[in-house]
mmCIF file of C-alpha atoms in Angstrom:
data_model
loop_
_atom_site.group_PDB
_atom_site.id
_atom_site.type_symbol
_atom_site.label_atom_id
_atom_site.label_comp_id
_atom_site.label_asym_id
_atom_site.label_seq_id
_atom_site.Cartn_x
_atom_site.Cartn_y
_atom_site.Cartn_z
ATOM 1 C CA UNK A 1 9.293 120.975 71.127
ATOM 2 C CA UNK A 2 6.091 119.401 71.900
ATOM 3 C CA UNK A 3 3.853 118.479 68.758
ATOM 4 C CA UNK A 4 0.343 120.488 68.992
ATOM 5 C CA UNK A 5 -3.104 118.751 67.953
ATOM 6 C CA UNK A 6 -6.350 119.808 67.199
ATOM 7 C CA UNK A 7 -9.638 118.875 69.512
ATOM 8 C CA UNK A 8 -10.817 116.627 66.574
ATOM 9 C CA UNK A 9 -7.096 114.884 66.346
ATOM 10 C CA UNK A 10 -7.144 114.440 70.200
ATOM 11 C CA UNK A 11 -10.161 112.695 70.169
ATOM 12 C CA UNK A 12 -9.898 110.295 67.411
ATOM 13 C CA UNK A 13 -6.827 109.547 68.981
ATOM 14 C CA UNK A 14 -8.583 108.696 72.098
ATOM 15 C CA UNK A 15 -11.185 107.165 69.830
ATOM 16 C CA UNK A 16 -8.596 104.855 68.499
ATOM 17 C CA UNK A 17 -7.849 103.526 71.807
ATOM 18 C CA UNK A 18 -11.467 101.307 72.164
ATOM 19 C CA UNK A 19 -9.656 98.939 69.457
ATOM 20 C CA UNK A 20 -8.717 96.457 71.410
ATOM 21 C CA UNK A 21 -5.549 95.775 69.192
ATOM 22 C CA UNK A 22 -4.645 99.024 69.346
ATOM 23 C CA UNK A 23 -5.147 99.046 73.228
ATOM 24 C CA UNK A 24 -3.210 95.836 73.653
ATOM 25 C CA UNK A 25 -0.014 97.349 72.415
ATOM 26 C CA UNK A 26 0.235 100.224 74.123
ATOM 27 C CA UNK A 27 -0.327 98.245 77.461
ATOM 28 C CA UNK A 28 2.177 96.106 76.336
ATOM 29 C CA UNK A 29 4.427 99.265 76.150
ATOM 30 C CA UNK A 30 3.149 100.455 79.640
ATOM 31 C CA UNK A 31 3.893 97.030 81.224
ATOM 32 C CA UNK A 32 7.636 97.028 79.872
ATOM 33 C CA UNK A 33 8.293 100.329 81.485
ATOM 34 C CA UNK A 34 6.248 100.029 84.837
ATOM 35 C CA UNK A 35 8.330 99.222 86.971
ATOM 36 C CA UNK A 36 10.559 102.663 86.070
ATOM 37 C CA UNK A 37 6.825 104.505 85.615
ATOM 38 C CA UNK A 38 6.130 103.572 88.822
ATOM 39 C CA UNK A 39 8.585 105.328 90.106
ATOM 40 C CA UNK A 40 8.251 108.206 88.384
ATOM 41 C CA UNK A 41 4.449 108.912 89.329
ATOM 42 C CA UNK A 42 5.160 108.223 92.775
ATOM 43 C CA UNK A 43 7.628 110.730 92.772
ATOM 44 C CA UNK A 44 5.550 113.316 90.907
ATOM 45 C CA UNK A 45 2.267 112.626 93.386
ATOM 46 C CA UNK A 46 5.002 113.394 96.164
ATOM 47 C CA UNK A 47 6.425 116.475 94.739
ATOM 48 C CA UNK A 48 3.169 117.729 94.167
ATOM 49 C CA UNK A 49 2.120 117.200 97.243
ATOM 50 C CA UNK A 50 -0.792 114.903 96.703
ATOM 51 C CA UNK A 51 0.288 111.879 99.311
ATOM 52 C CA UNK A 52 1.814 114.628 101.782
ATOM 53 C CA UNK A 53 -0.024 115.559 105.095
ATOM 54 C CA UNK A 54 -2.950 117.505 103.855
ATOM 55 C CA UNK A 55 -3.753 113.810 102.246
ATOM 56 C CA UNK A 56 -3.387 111.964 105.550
ATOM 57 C CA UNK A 57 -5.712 114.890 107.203
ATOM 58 C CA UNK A 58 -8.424 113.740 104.398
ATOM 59 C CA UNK A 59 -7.806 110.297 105.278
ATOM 60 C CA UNK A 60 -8.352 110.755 108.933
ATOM 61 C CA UNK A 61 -11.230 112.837 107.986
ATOM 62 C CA UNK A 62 -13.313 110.562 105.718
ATOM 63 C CA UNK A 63 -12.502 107.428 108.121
ATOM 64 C CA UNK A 64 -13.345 109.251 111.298
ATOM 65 C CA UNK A 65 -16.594 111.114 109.438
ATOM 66 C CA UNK A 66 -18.855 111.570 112.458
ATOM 67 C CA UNK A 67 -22.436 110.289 111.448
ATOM 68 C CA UNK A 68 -23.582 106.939 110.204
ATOM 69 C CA UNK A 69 -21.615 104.050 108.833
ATOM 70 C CA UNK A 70 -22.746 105.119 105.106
ATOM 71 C CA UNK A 71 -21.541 108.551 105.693
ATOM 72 C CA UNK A 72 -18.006 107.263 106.409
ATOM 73 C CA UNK A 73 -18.313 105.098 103.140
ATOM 74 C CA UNK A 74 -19.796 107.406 101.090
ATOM 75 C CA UNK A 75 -16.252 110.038 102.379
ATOM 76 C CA UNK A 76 -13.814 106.894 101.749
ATOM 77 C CA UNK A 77 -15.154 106.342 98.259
ATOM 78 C CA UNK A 78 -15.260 110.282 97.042
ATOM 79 C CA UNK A 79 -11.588 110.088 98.515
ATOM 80 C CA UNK A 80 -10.676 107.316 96.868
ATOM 81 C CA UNK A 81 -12.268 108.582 93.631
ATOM 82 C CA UNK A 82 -10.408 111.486 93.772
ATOM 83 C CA UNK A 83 -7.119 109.671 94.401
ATOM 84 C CA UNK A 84 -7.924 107.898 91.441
ATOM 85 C CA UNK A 85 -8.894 110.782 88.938
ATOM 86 C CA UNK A 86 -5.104 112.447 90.096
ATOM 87 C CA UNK A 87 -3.106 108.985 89.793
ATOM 88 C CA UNK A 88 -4.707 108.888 86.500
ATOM 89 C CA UNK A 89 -4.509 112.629 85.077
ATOM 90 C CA UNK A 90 -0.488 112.672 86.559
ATOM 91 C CA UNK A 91 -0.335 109.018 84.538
ATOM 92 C CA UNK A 92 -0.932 110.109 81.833
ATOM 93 C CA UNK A 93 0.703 113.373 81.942
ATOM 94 C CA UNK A 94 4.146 110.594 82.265
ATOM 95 C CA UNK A 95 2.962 108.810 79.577
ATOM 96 C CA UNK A 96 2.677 111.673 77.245
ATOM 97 C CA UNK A 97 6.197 112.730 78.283
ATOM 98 C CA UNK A 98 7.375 109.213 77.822
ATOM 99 C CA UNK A 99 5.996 108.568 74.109
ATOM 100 C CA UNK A 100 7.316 112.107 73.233
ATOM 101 C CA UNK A 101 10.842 111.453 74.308
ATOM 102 C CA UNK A 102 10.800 107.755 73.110
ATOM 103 C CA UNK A 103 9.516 110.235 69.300
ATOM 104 C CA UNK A 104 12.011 112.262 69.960
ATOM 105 C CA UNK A 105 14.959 111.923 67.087
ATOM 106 C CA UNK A 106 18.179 110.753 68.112
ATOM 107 C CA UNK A 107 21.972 111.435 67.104
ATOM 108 C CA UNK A 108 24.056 108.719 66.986
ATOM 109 C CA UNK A 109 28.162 108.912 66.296
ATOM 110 C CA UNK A 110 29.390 109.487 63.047
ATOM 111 C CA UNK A 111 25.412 111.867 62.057
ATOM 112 C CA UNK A 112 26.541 114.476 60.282
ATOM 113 C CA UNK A 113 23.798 116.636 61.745
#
């Protein structure tokens, strides 16, 4: 069962994170697991569809953008930005999964639960 927070918990939480200390750990945590994290977000951006052929249409698109040279930029940038925003939102959805089964309690031999 997934633990529920308020708005004001959720962002002191998020608050928390512009400690640097407090920052430095958990990437320290994310760069022990990244190679298996990697993995894992490739695979969900693949099951979801999000690096499947409607994404190499958009890539075609924005690189072949008929007009001027900035137009073209301007379409590669809001594609990449947008590539970006997903990678990170699907992240961080992994991440959350991974701190709440690395929470979650565990039963070892001999527990007489």
């Amino acid at each position: 069962m997934s633990a529920r927070f308020t708005d004001e918990e959720l962002g002191a939480a998020v608050d928390a994170l512009s400690d640097p200390d407090s920052f430095r750990e958990a990437e320290s945590i994310v760069a022990r697991a990244a190679p298996g994290l990697q993995a894992i977000l490739a695979s969900a951006l693949a099951e979801g569809g999000w690096f499947g052929e409607s994404h190499e249409d958009e890539v075609r698109k924005a690189a072949l953008a008929e007009g001027d040279e900035a137009k073209r930029a301007m379409a590669v940038r809001t594609l990449l930005a947008e590539e970006a925003r997903m990678g990170m939102m699907v992240g961080v959805a992994v991440g959350w999964a991974l701190a709440e089964t690395l929470n979650r309690p565990t039963t070892t031999e001999g527990d007489d639960e």
